[in-house]
XYZ file of C-alpha atoms in Angstrom:
784
model
C 0.000 0.000 0.000
C 1.539 3.282 -1.014
C 1.285 7.058 -1.036
C -0.804 8.517 -3.825
C 0.753 11.000 -6.235
C -0.266 14.631 -5.984
C -2.237 14.867 -9.191
C -3.920 11.499 -9.199
C -7.601 11.075 -8.608
C -6.796 7.642 -7.384
C -3.292 6.797 -8.425
C -0.792 5.387 -5.969
C 2.863 6.191 -5.534
C 4.836 3.961 -7.861
C 8.533 4.651 -7.915
C 8.718 8.462 -7.994
C 7.631 11.217 -5.631
C 5.581 14.228 -6.686
C 7.626 17.249 -7.657
C 6.467 18.935 -4.469
C 8.371 16.299 -2.492
C 11.430 15.774 -4.676
C 12.116 19.543 -4.641
C 11.599 19.818 -0.873
C 13.978 22.254 0.792
C 14.821 22.244 4.518
C 11.888 22.107 6.964
C 13.635 19.584 9.222
C 12.212 21.105 12.385
C 8.710 21.372 10.925
C 8.775 17.776 9.675
C 9.845 16.542 13.104
C 7.204 18.657 14.843
C 4.361 17.423 12.630
C 5.466 13.803 13.059
C 5.429 14.288 16.821
C 1.947 15.797 16.693
C 0.668 12.877 14.608
C 2.014 10.456 17.196
C 0.011 12.267 19.872
C -3.129 13.399 18.025
C -5.237 11.578 15.442
C -5.772 14.688 13.316
C -3.279 17.420 12.513
C -4.045 20.402 10.252
C -1.262 22.392 8.625
C -2.436 25.993 8.329
C -1.071 29.086 6.632
C -1.485 31.409 3.661
C -1.384 30.248 0.065
C 2.110 29.581 -1.208
C 3.640 28.933 2.217
C 4.340 25.256 1.440
C 1.624 23.392 3.325
C 1.184 20.726 0.653
C 4.903 20.077 0.328
C 5.304 19.737 4.068
C 2.333 17.365 4.288
C 3.677 15.186 1.481
C 7.140 15.067 3.025
C 5.728 13.982 6.367
C 3.441 11.431 4.688
C 6.336 10.018 2.675
C 8.528 9.673 5.750
C 5.715 7.934 7.679
C 4.543 5.452 5.066
C 6.280 2.525 6.778
C 4.330 3.274 9.947
C 1.008 2.788 8.157
C 0.828 -0.714 6.652
C -2.617 -0.080 5.166
C -1.511 2.908 3.159
C -0.762 6.608 3.062
C -3.294 8.267 0.792
C -3.576 11.753 -0.683
C -7.021 13.273 -1.281
C -6.523 16.384 -3.429
C -9.447 18.720 -2.812
C -8.378 21.750 -4.843
C -10.026 20.088 -7.851
C -13.325 19.586 -6.022
C -15.789 22.416 -6.592
C -18.896 20.576 -5.313
C -18.656 19.918 -1.545
C -21.396 17.265 -1.751
C -19.022 15.027 -3.714
C -16.333 14.989 -1.009
C -17.024 11.385 0.112
C -16.951 10.138 -3.508
C -13.687 11.986 -4.143
C -12.189 10.379 -1.039
C -13.350 6.923 -2.131
C -11.659 7.454 -5.482
C -8.408 8.682 -3.915
C -8.282 5.649 -1.603
C -8.827 3.409 -4.641
C -11.924 1.862 -3.076
C -13.708 0.392 -6.084
C -17.053 0.309 -4.345
C -19.850 -1.104 -6.472
C -22.407 -1.254 -3.692
C -25.437 0.982 -3.183
C -24.335 1.921 0.333
C -23.942 5.649 1.082
C -20.388 6.800 0.251
C -19.632 7.765 3.850
C -20.600 4.279 5.000
C -18.339 2.768 2.343
C -15.457 4.869 3.653
C -16.005 4.102 7.317
C -16.353 0.369 6.734
C -13.253 0.311 4.543
C -11.110 2.151 7.104
C -12.650 0.642 10.249
C -9.868 -1.859 10.954
C -7.074 -0.269 8.932
C -3.985 1.541 10.139
C -3.718 4.260 7.513
C -2.841 7.925 7.061
C -5.136 10.077 4.916
C -3.860 13.450 3.703
C -6.696 15.909 2.977
C -5.068 18.662 0.916
C -6.523 22.158 0.312
C -9.606 21.955 2.529
C -10.429 25.644 2.928
C -13.142 25.839 0.242
C -14.975 22.757 1.574
C -14.225 23.375 5.240
C -17.509 22.308 6.863
C -17.876 19.157 4.768
C -14.252 18.164 5.379
C -14.700 18.626 9.113
C -17.769 16.380 9.169
C -16.032 13.762 7.023
C -12.890 13.747 9.163
C -14.845 13.415 12.395
C -16.961 10.564 11.018
C -13.890 8.660 9.835
C -11.940 9.159 13.066
C -14.941 8.090 15.127
C -15.276 4.780 13.263
C -11.610 3.968 12.556
C -9.518 3.970 15.748
C -6.188 3.390 13.956
C -6.711 6.099 11.349
C -4.682 9.311 11.291
C -5.614 12.401 9.233
C -3.190 15.096 8.083
C -4.983 18.086 6.551
C -3.852 21.314 4.897
C -5.994 24.433 4.987
C -5.685 28.190 5.198
C -7.525 27.915 8.512
C -8.144 25.158 11.079
C -11.062 22.826 10.395
C -12.417 22.990 13.919
C -12.743 19.206 14.246
C -12.862 17.607 17.688
C -9.344 16.675 18.774
C -7.714 18.544 15.887
C -4.175 19.875 16.426
C -3.385 22.890 14.244
C 0.185 23.525 13.125
C 0.820 26.961 11.568
C 3.332 26.428 8.765
C 5.962 29.175 8.933
C 7.624 30.687 5.915
C 11.096 29.449 5.067
C 13.779 30.593 7.538
C 15.287 33.837 6.355
C 19.013 34.649 6.275
C 20.652 36.634 9.013
C 24.055 38.205 9.590
C 26.671 39.227 7.083
C 27.445 37.417 3.821
C 30.061 34.695 4.242
C 33.207 34.098 2.132
C 31.955 30.571 1.443
C 28.154 30.949 1.464
C 27.132 27.353 0.645
C 27.388 25.796 4.142
C 25.491 28.669 5.770
C 22.653 29.160 3.267
C 19.223 29.586 4.792
C 16.404 27.435 3.431
C 14.971 30.445 1.581
C 18.285 31.140 -0.150
C 18.731 27.437 -0.974
C 15.321 27.372 -2.648
C 16.181 30.541 -4.569
C 19.470 28.986 -5.707
C 17.815 25.733 -6.803
C 15.124 27.505 -8.820
C 17.600 29.997 -10.280
C 19.800 27.127 -11.495
C 16.766 25.723 -13.316
C 16.360 29.069 -15.101
C 20.083 29.771 -15.593
C 22.085 26.498 -15.531
C 25.342 28.296 -14.578
C 23.812 30.175 -11.652
C 25.536 29.881 -8.269
C 25.391 31.770 -5.002
C 28.591 33.715 -4.468
C 29.867 36.083 -1.849
C 29.115 38.887 -4.326
C 25.428 38.099 -4.936
C 24.533 36.452 -1.630
C 23.563 39.694 0.087
C 21.162 40.694 -2.689
C 19.621 37.211 -2.767
C 19.050 37.398 0.977
C 17.359 40.774 0.609
C 15.124 39.391 -2.130
C 14.095 36.477 0.122
C 13.298 38.911 2.937
C 11.219 41.025 0.563
C 9.273 37.874 -0.340
C 8.701 37.020 3.352
C 10.262 33.601 2.763
C 7.167 32.429 0.844
C 8.213 29.430 -1.317
C 5.712 30.239 -4.074
C 6.765 33.879 -4.022
C 10.422 32.915 -4.431
C 9.588 30.616 -7.347
C 7.543 33.261 -9.120
C 10.238 35.909 -8.653
C 13.138 33.736 -9.818
C 11.534 33.369 -13.246
C 12.507 37.020 -13.900
C 16.190 36.074 -13.933
C 15.699 35.117 -17.561
C 15.707 38.838 -18.364
C 16.836 40.604 -15.167
C 20.027 40.587 -13.162
C 19.931 39.919 -9.420
C 20.341 43.631 -8.794
C 17.523 44.552 -11.193
C 15.221 41.965 -9.617
C 15.857 43.409 -6.149
C 15.193 46.962 -7.335
C 11.873 46.010 -8.863
C 10.790 44.135 -5.752
C 11.602 47.188 -3.660
C 9.327 49.256 -5.890
C 6.587 46.603 -5.892
C 6.412 46.027 -2.134
C 7.191 49.509 -0.877
C 3.639 50.054 0.395
C 3.159 46.637 2.013
C 5.265 47.116 5.141
C 2.416 48.796 7.024
C 0.290 45.632 7.074
C -1.411 44.924 10.422
C 0.078 41.443 10.839
C 2.606 39.084 9.327
C -0.077 36.822 7.926
C -1.935 39.678 6.257
C 1.359 40.993 4.922
C 2.186 37.643 3.413
C -1.200 37.432 1.746
C -0.646 40.890 0.302
C 2.913 40.006 -0.687
C 1.772 36.985 -2.645
C -1.095 38.907 -4.209
C 1.229 41.690 -5.291
C 3.683 39.167 -6.712
C 0.938 37.443 -8.737
C -0.188 40.891 -9.884
C 3.382 41.457 -11.037
C 3.444 38.105 -12.869
C 0.167 39.055 -14.496
C 1.569 42.434 -15.509
C 4.612 40.833 -17.134
C 2.397 38.683 -19.355
C 1.391 39.851 -22.779
C -2.209 40.873 -23.311
C -3.032 37.548 -24.943
C -1.217 35.575 -22.240
C -3.391 37.348 -19.668
C -6.504 36.472 -21.643
C -5.460 32.820 -21.798
C -4.601 32.773 -18.079
C -8.144 33.933 -17.268
C -9.674 31.440 -19.703
C -7.660 28.524 -18.280
C -9.182 29.135 -14.859
C -12.419 27.555 -16.122
C -10.727 24.127 -15.976
C -10.872 21.947 -12.876
C -7.805 19.811 -12.343
C -5.362 19.300 -15.181
C -5.816 20.126 -18.857
C -4.272 19.346 -22.226
C -3.493 21.341 -25.349
C -6.402 19.907 -27.328
C -8.950 21.024 -24.727
C -7.399 24.479 -24.421
C -7.475 24.986 -28.186
C -11.112 23.918 -28.368
C -12.354 25.959 -25.400
C -10.180 29.047 -25.147
C -9.792 30.041 -28.796
C -12.137 32.824 -29.794
C -12.179 35.160 -26.791
C -9.638 37.510 -28.352
C -7.234 34.592 -28.969
C -6.811 32.608 -32.187
C -6.302 28.850 -32.141
C -2.903 29.204 -33.791
C -1.657 31.403 -30.947
C -2.488 29.071 -28.092
C 0.570 26.800 -28.159
C 2.996 29.735 -28.013
C 0.915 31.425 -25.321
C 0.979 28.256 -23.196
C 4.751 28.044 -23.608
C 4.953 31.621 -22.353
C 2.795 30.841 -19.308
C 4.905 27.758 -18.503
C 8.072 29.862 -18.692
C 6.502 32.385 -16.294
C 5.548 29.574 -13.846
C 1.850 30.314 -14.270
C 1.242 26.912 -15.873
C 2.933 23.768 -14.607
C 3.806 21.079 -17.142
C 3.560 17.441 -16.048
C 3.966 14.046 -17.648
C 1.046 11.638 -17.505
C 0.486 8.149 -18.950
C -2.036 9.731 -21.293
C 0.454 12.390 -22.444
C 1.671 15.872 -21.507
C -0.774 17.833 -19.385
C -0.757 21.158 -17.584
C -2.230 22.568 -14.415
C -2.659 25.817 -12.533
C -1.798 26.001 -8.851
C -4.962 26.712 -6.896
C -3.811 30.223 -5.949
C -3.044 31.018 -9.591
C -6.366 29.538 -10.745
C -8.356 31.611 -8.248
C -6.587 34.759 -9.451
C -7.374 33.876 -13.058
C -11.019 33.206 -12.197
C -11.336 36.698 -10.718
C -9.998 38.134 -13.973
C -12.371 35.951 -15.996
C -15.409 37.132 -14.019
C -14.298 40.751 -14.406
C -13.942 40.298 -18.170
C -17.603 39.344 -18.610
C -16.549 36.196 -20.511
C -17.197 33.658 -17.737
C -20.590 32.386 -18.958
C -19.347 31.999 -22.534
C -16.231 30.086 -21.401
C -18.332 27.835 -19.166
C -20.633 27.087 -22.109
C -17.687 26.133 -24.350
C -16.162 24.101 -21.533
C -19.435 22.257 -20.947
C -19.945 21.565 -24.653
C -16.379 20.346 -25.129
C -16.656 17.737 -22.381
C -20.128 16.726 -23.514
C -18.645 16.138 -26.957
C -15.659 14.260 -25.511
C -18.022 11.988 -23.558
C -20.207 11.342 -26.599
C -17.264 10.597 -28.897
C -15.632 8.335 -26.327
C -18.862 6.369 -25.916
C -19.126 5.917 -29.666
C -15.544 4.609 -29.928
C -15.310 2.535 -26.757
C -16.208 -0.688 -28.537
C -12.974 -0.857 -30.498
C -9.176 -0.757 -30.402
C -9.007 2.703 -28.778
C -10.874 1.457 -25.719
C -8.014 1.381 -23.184
C -6.729 4.797 -24.241
C -10.198 6.343 -24.048
C -10.965 4.920 -20.607
C -7.589 6.176 -19.357
C -8.314 9.635 -20.708
C -11.747 9.748 -19.093
C -10.167 8.879 -15.740
C -7.662 11.701 -16.134
C -10.412 14.122 -17.135
C -12.737 13.140 -14.301
C -12.523 16.480 -12.413
C -13.382 18.320 -15.634
C -16.169 15.873 -16.490
C -17.649 16.388 -13.044
C -17.645 20.177 -13.406
C -19.146 19.929 -16.893
C -21.949 17.773 -15.479
C -22.611 20.430 -12.858
C -22.948 23.052 -15.596
C -25.283 20.727 -17.528
C -27.421 20.090 -14.472
C -27.655 23.800 -13.704
C -28.924 24.544 -17.215
C -31.164 21.582 -18.030
C -31.597 18.087 -16.571
C -31.714 16.540 -20.035
C -28.167 17.718 -20.764
C -26.925 16.130 -17.548
C -28.510 12.701 -17.997
C -27.452 12.589 -21.643
C -23.802 13.159 -20.727
C -23.985 10.897 -17.653
C -25.380 8.090 -19.853
C -22.529 8.540 -22.330
C -20.123 8.028 -19.420
C -21.659 4.710 -18.319
C -18.535 2.644 -19.039
C -16.426 5.261 -17.256
C -18.580 4.986 -14.134
C -18.273 1.183 -14.230
C -14.513 0.874 -14.857
C -13.485 3.721 -12.559
C -14.062 4.251 -8.857
C -17.056 6.508 -9.531
C -19.966 4.123 -10.010
C -21.996 5.620 -7.161
C -21.353 9.126 -8.427
C -22.570 8.176 -11.890
C -25.807 6.860 -10.473
C -26.212 10.064 -8.435
C -25.944 12.227 -11.566
C -28.525 10.103 -13.376
C -30.947 10.045 -10.453
C -30.694 13.817 -9.957
C -31.490 14.440 -13.608
C -34.274 11.868 -13.776
C -35.898 13.342 -10.662
C -36.608 16.560 -12.540
C -39.647 16.807 -14.840
C -38.676 16.293 -18.455
C -40.329 15.498 -21.755
C -40.436 11.845 -22.699
C -37.564 11.295 -25.044
C -34.875 8.890 -26.163
C -32.459 10.649 -23.795
C -34.654 9.901 -20.791
C -35.302 6.309 -21.905
C -31.544 5.701 -22.198
C -30.821 7.339 -18.842
C -33.409 5.097 -17.170
C -31.804 1.839 -18.321
C -28.301 3.225 -17.657
C -29.308 4.059 -14.097
C -30.926 0.629 -13.811
C -27.698 -1.049 -14.914
C -25.734 0.770 -12.204
C -28.358 -0.232 -9.645
C -27.929 -3.891 -10.658
C -24.153 -3.713 -10.304
C -24.647 -2.166 -6.867
C -26.940 -5.028 -5.893
C -30.052 -2.814 -5.745
C -32.344 -5.098 -7.753
C -35.578 -3.521 -6.544
C -34.680 -0.061 -7.861
C -33.411 -1.571 -11.089
C -36.750 -3.262 -11.805
C -38.660 0.026 -11.576
C -36.151 1.939 -13.713
C -36.126 -0.756 -16.406
C -39.912 -0.866 -16.533
C -40.087 2.896 -17.177
C -37.387 2.623 -19.815
C -39.212 -0.209 -21.567
C -42.435 1.838 -21.673
C -40.650 4.738 -23.352
C -38.699 2.439 -25.637
C -41.814 0.684 -26.884
C -43.684 3.955 -27.380
C -40.834 5.511 -29.382
C -39.725 2.312 -31.150
C -36.167 2.448 -29.807
C -34.364 -0.820 -30.588
C -31.202 -0.013 -28.527
C -33.283 0.913 -25.493
C -35.354 -2.271 -25.721
C -32.173 -4.277 -26.176
C -30.577 -2.975 -22.987
C -33.797 -3.258 -21.034
C -34.002 -6.925 -22.070
C -30.317 -7.464 -21.204
C -30.600 -6.041 -17.703
C -33.986 -7.661 -17.121
C -32.248 -10.954 -17.829
C -29.588 -10.153 -15.242
C -32.319 -9.435 -12.690
C -33.933 -12.776 -13.535
C -30.589 -14.571 -13.117
C -30.185 -12.977 -9.701
C -33.669 -14.179 -8.757
C -32.826 -17.720 -9.848
C -35.137 -17.748 -12.881
C -32.546 -18.804 -15.442
C -35.046 -19.933 -18.063
C -36.668 -16.500 -18.146
C -33.224 -14.925 -18.192
C -32.323 -16.869 -21.338
C -35.425 -15.541 -23.085
C -34.493 -11.980 -22.100
C -30.917 -12.416 -23.349
C -32.118 -13.846 -26.654
C -34.504 -10.897 -26.997
C -31.607 -8.522 -26.265
C -29.454 -10.112 -28.973
C -32.266 -9.640 -31.489
C -32.800 -5.967 -30.608
C -29.089 -5.124 -30.631
C -28.536 -6.788 -33.979
C -31.492 -4.917 -35.404
C -30.197 -1.652 -33.962
C -26.599 -2.245 -35.064
C -25.173 -2.130 -31.523
C -22.278 -4.636 -31.243
C -21.505 -3.687 -27.627
C -25.010 -4.585 -26.480
C -25.009 -7.716 -28.618
C -21.778 -9.008 -27.052
C -22.973 -8.337 -23.516
C -26.181 -10.255 -24.221
C -24.216 -13.155 -25.752
C -21.889 -13.256 -22.729
C -24.813 -13.547 -20.356
C -26.466 -16.072 -22.627
C -23.303 -18.176 -22.318
C -23.363 -17.897 -18.527
C -27.061 -18.815 -18.368
C -26.756 -21.857 -20.634
C -23.644 -22.949 -18.752
C -25.432 -22.639 -15.420
C -28.111 -25.044 -16.674
C -25.528 -27.479 -18.053
C -26.292 -26.693 -21.709
C -22.724 -26.717 -22.954
C -23.504 -26.495 -26.663
C -25.565 -23.326 -26.272
C -23.009 -21.781 -23.895
C -20.058 -22.352 -26.209
C -21.975 -21.168 -29.277
C -22.999 -17.902 -27.579
C -19.467 -17.224 -26.335
C -17.864 -17.926 -29.689
C -20.345 -15.578 -31.402
C -19.519 -12.847 -28.896
C -15.772 -13.288 -29.300
C -16.128 -13.122 -33.084
C -17.993 -9.800 -32.829
C -15.321 -8.382 -30.525
C -12.489 -9.523 -32.783
C -14.173 -7.919 -35.794
C -14.102 -4.563 -33.967
C -10.721 -4.929 -32.235
C -12.441 -4.793 -28.843
C -10.858 -6.215 -25.658
C -12.882 -5.316 -22.517
C -16.208 -7.001 -23.347
C -14.220 -9.792 -25.022
C -12.526 -10.466 -21.685
C -15.911 -10.998 -20.012
C -16.989 -13.318 -22.816
C -13.719 -15.225 -22.532
C -14.197 -15.496 -18.779
C -17.653 -16.979 -19.290
C -16.273 -19.441 -21.829
C -13.473 -20.366 -19.434
C -16.011 -21.234 -16.736
C -17.874 -23.441 -19.208
C -14.642 -25.189 -20.301
C -13.842 -25.847 -16.642
C -17.277 -27.363 -16.087
C -16.616 -29.585 -19.107
C -13.351 -30.753 -17.486
C -11.000 -29.004 -19.939
C -8.825 -27.493 -17.214
C -5.924 -26.468 -19.439
C -8.131 -24.470 -21.786
C -10.120 -22.968 -18.903
C -6.972 -21.793 -17.129
C -5.587 -20.193 -20.275
C -8.852 -18.371 -20.953
C -9.159 -17.030 -17.407
C -5.553 -15.843 -17.323
C -5.974 -14.129 -20.683
C -9.005 -12.269 -19.328
C -7.244 -11.411 -16.077
C -4.488 -9.580 -17.944
C -7.051 -7.448 -19.772
C -9.045 -6.633 -16.637
C -5.880 -5.672 -14.773
C -4.756 -3.374 -17.600
C -8.139 -1.599 -17.496
C -8.256 -1.507 -13.675
C -11.580 -3.405 -13.706
C -11.739 -4.854 -10.204
C -14.967 -6.793 -10.814
C -13.401 -8.531 -13.804
C -10.224 -9.224 -11.834
C -12.243 -10.738 -9.014
C -14.336 -12.848 -11.366
C -11.323 -14.383 -13.124
C -9.437 -15.078 -9.891
C -12.609 -16.740 -8.584
C -12.589 -19.072 -11.586
C -8.876 -19.815 -11.118
C -9.516 -20.685 -7.465
C -12.342 -23.050 -8.479
C -10.053 -24.691 -11.025
C -7.294 -25.131 -8.424
C -9.648 -26.780 -5.928
C -11.050 -29.102 -8.580
C -7.462 -30.204 -9.349
C -6.747 -30.810 -5.651
C -4.305 -27.869 -5.534
C -5.730 -26.843 -2.208
C -2.878 -24.638 -0.981
C -3.134 -22.617 -4.177
C -6.939 -22.483 -3.954
C -6.689 -21.205 -0.381
C -4.179 -18.526 -1.339
C -6.401 -17.365 -4.207
C -9.359 -17.195 -1.835
C -7.202 -14.920 0.329
C -6.479 -12.688 -2.647
C -10.212 -12.572 -3.343
C -10.978 -11.383 0.163
C -9.005 -8.215 -0.594
C -10.633 -7.777 -4.011
C -14.215 -8.227 -2.834
C -13.633 -6.231 0.340
C -12.603 -3.224 -1.792
C -15.707 -3.606 -3.966
C -18.146 -4.255 -1.171
C -19.808 -7.535 -2.166
C -18.428 -10.843 -3.518
C -19.259 -11.616 -7.168
C -21.281 -8.433 -7.445
C -23.532 -8.723 -10.504
C -22.731 -12.432 -10.855
C -24.570 -13.746 -7.814
C -25.600 -16.985 -9.526
C -21.925 -18.062 -9.436
C -21.734 -17.908 -5.629
C -22.407 -21.625 -5.406
C -19.081 -22.367 -7.138
C -17.285 -20.103 -4.666
C -18.939 -21.809 -1.691
C -18.126 -25.278 -3.046
C -14.504 -24.274 -3.611
C -14.130 -22.861 -0.113
C -15.794 -25.867 1.564
C -13.731 -28.362 -0.419
C -10.477 -26.535 0.292
C -11.223 -26.191 4.005
C -12.078 -29.889 4.304
C -8.927 -30.946 2.475
C -6.501 -28.693 4.360
C -8.104 -28.600 7.778
C -9.122 -25.346 9.426
C -5.668 -24.231 10.581
C -3.902 -24.888 7.269
C -6.827 -23.376 5.380
C -6.582 -20.128 7.349
C -2.814 -20.085 6.854
C -3.224 -20.424 3.085
C -5.882 -17.711 2.984
C -3.739 -15.319 5.031
C -0.778 -16.011 2.764
C -2.845 -14.942 -0.224
C -4.316 -11.906 1.533
C -0.838 -10.627 2.437
C 0.209 -10.404 -1.191
C 0.412 -6.993 -2.836
C -1.645 -6.346 -5.960
C 1.299 -7.115 -8.250
C 2.259 -10.228 -6.285
C -1.329 -11.477 -6.339
C -1.556 -10.939 -10.085
C 1.720 -12.776 -10.713
C 0.561 -15.633 -8.489
C -2.776 -15.954 -10.271
C -1.003 -15.903 -13.641
C 1.682 -18.348 -12.412
C 4.310 -15.768 -13.339
C 6.043 -15.337 -9.989
C 9.749 -14.642 -10.318
C 11.825 -17.323 -8.570
C 13.973 -16.239 -5.644
C 17.732 -16.717 -5.636
C 17.951 -19.080 -2.731
C 16.378 -22.234 -1.359
C 14.658 -20.345 1.433
C 12.674 -18.015 -0.816
C 8.938 -18.488 -1.051
C 9.005 -18.336 -4.841
C 11.622 -21.056 -5.025
C 9.496 -23.312 -2.839
C 6.251 -22.575 -4.632
C 5.074 -24.833 -7.422
C 1.642 -24.906 -9.035
C 1.879 -28.697 -9.270
C 0.332 -31.150 -6.850
C 2.723 -33.557 -5.072
C 1.758 -36.338 -7.500
C 2.320 -34.086 -10.513
C 5.681 -33.001 -9.109
C 6.658 -36.654 -8.695
C 5.683 -37.437 -12.277
C 7.573 -34.370 -13.574
C 10.711 -35.566 -11.763
C 10.359 -39.055 -13.261
C 9.993 -37.483 -16.688
C 13.233 -35.614 -16.051
C 14.934 -38.957 -15.396
C 14.036 -39.988 -18.906
C 11.224 -42.383 -18.021
C 8.374 -42.988 -20.473
C 4.676 -42.961 -19.582
C 4.513 -46.765 -19.302
C 7.572 -46.858 -17.018
C 6.165 -44.085 -14.811
C 2.871 -45.956 -14.527
C 4.676 -49.103 -13.456
C 6.860 -47.258 -10.957
C 3.880 -45.534 -9.321
C 1.498 -48.453 -9.711
C -1.113 -46.376 -11.547
C -2.739 -46.637 -14.965
C -0.844 -45.303 -17.978
C -3.943 -43.226 -18.877
C -3.728 -41.598 -15.433
C -0.093 -40.685 -16.095
C -1.053 -39.134 -19.431
C -3.748 -37.072 -17.696
C -1.287 -35.806 -15.101
C 1.209 -34.821 -17.794
C -1.521 -32.902 -19.613
C -2.285 -31.023 -16.387
C 1.423 -30.272 -15.864
C 1.706 -28.828 -19.372
C -1.380 -26.678 -18.789
C -0.299 -25.312 -15.407
C 3.211 -24.477 -16.529
C 2.098 -23.113 -19.901
C 4.326 -25.583 -21.775
C 3.880 -27.457 -25.046
C 6.368 -30.313 -24.706
C 7.894 -32.815 -22.300
C 11.296 -31.226 -22.960
C 10.087 -27.988 -21.366
C 8.942 -29.905 -18.280
C 12.386 -31.489 -17.975
C 14.016 -28.057 -18.183
C 11.645 -26.683 -15.564
C 12.472 -29.527 -13.152
C 16.198 -28.845 -13.604
C 15.671 -25.134 -12.876
C 13.676 -25.892 -9.721
C 16.453 -28.181 -8.560
C 19.038 -25.454 -9.195
C 17.043 -22.901 -7.206
C 16.672 -25.202 -4.198
C 20.271 -26.419 -4.337
C 19.266 -30.000 -5.007
C 20.830 -32.368 -7.529
C 18.666 -32.522 -10.673
C 16.965 -35.864 -11.380
C 19.253 -38.013 -13.454
C 22.166 -35.608 -12.811
C 25.690 -36.596 -11.865
């Protein structure tokens, strides 16, 4: 479990710290003090004016403490949250809780954290102060081992909260030294580091040290102020920079308090940055403030061109704003993106409101993200699927704000966009939020239309995934009425599909099959391959559940063919999973294992936790049926983590619970209670990557005989014995005689060995046995 990166809406720390941590200067005393407070109090709030370094200090402390919190150190970035009501959902996303239940978000959070020792960092709370206070108190009340570290311009006022005012960087004192480096204050060190980024040959010398120290004093030691001022060294000398600061801040010394002075200092410095921009750079700065979270060049060109700025100018203007430290450039898996610090964004928003262009920019912003959602939905069933889903996750803060603008103008706009984002709600951590948007829009009076009919079945589908079958039935019935009245084939197809899922949940598989067949007919008539494949997948599961292998295989193969024709992978993975379950029920273990592992790789790449859980379930069932009980137990342990994060085991696939229960009972009986619990705990202790490698049988071997990987083998003791006899050069007949078993039984074991190890020949088995012997330090079978 790891610390989340600063910009992620749910991404965890993976090998590199945010820039705010890697560029951290000094603060040793503050770091130690905050750590001490966190050891004594369960909630600590870092307070201070904008630009003082609260976020950086919080991230440094969180990074240093991550070993003390085995259940994770998590960052919840609130600067991107404009709607306070969505605070619990934003926290769920940041903690990577892929909740698919219908429970209230706050209940999901409290139940998830109840027995966990974790640290949650709530960053930039001031604009959602009351809601953050209520959330923090609810979490602390229910989770005794939880600690919260918050940053805000003022204390939250929570019970038991310890406030820590973050001071500015220590300022220099005394006379310049002949060798300044050892005696640099933190403020001067930050100035030197940033200046070297602007001018690679820059160094602090005895000649310029005094002026640098005066500059830092003028800036009150504010880290953001120092960074904004240093940018001027591209065109000014140190002496010129100091002179201009003296002119700029000459009237600020009469401020009533240090805090007020620092606010005014930062404001004046941003005013100065604004004044140094060209007219068009200032226009773009104001326009960019309409974004929530990060942004990319394509969005800026589409939204900001036209308000006195041409599209061709925007790239050069953005380069200028990056050079002036107004825009921050950052790398992302989706590509290069940019962001405004919250202080800079608020300043730009004031300028936008004053310009009279705010409503027009909001309209363009709303329309752009409506169009992005619509185009993504149209292309999701195809080869661009993974890229599109990744982009939607990155754009989630902007999508959320666009939905708010839609809802404020007309409910129909909101439910249309929310329906387009259905796959985003399902594959991301925002399923409950998606249902909220749809329910809010549907609650308002609206004309009967295709948009409303689609929103009804979309909301019904989310209700089914959350296990709320009763609500789903009512929503689907209303959607069917509209669909029949308006003759909407796609609507009737999805209503039939989800009605079939409801019937499966109720145990009426025969009726479910009729619904799925009806759905296939409607989707083919309406030319909707995505709906057709989903119906075929469920048709496979239904036939398989009733033991009708021919119908199950035929439905799955049809679905896979449709996916392959469109280059689609996500729905194909579900179809492949269903086919794998059927192959397992037929006794074709090798094929079933390969199919489930193929699907697991796809689900993992798309971060689909339901799909991951479903495939690992099937792999656990396969292991138990092959008497690999230690492996089955470990996989059941992995599943406990998966289903705990989601909220309910096999959510949406309740008819498969019987296979889970049979697997667990069989494994417990075979191992005995103590060994069963040991195996389960061993699986539950694995990290996400370790669990995935284990399920895929891709664990890297350790370098010594004591390593767990070296001792692990997917083979049963009998299969291991047969593999070793193969390595001695024995033929099937000789192995059968040596073990006093039938030759056909030997052939079956060898087939299982090939399947489990992913091999195609006996020679590969012999090589594998030799490698296992090398890793454990034993003499290979048949060796000298």
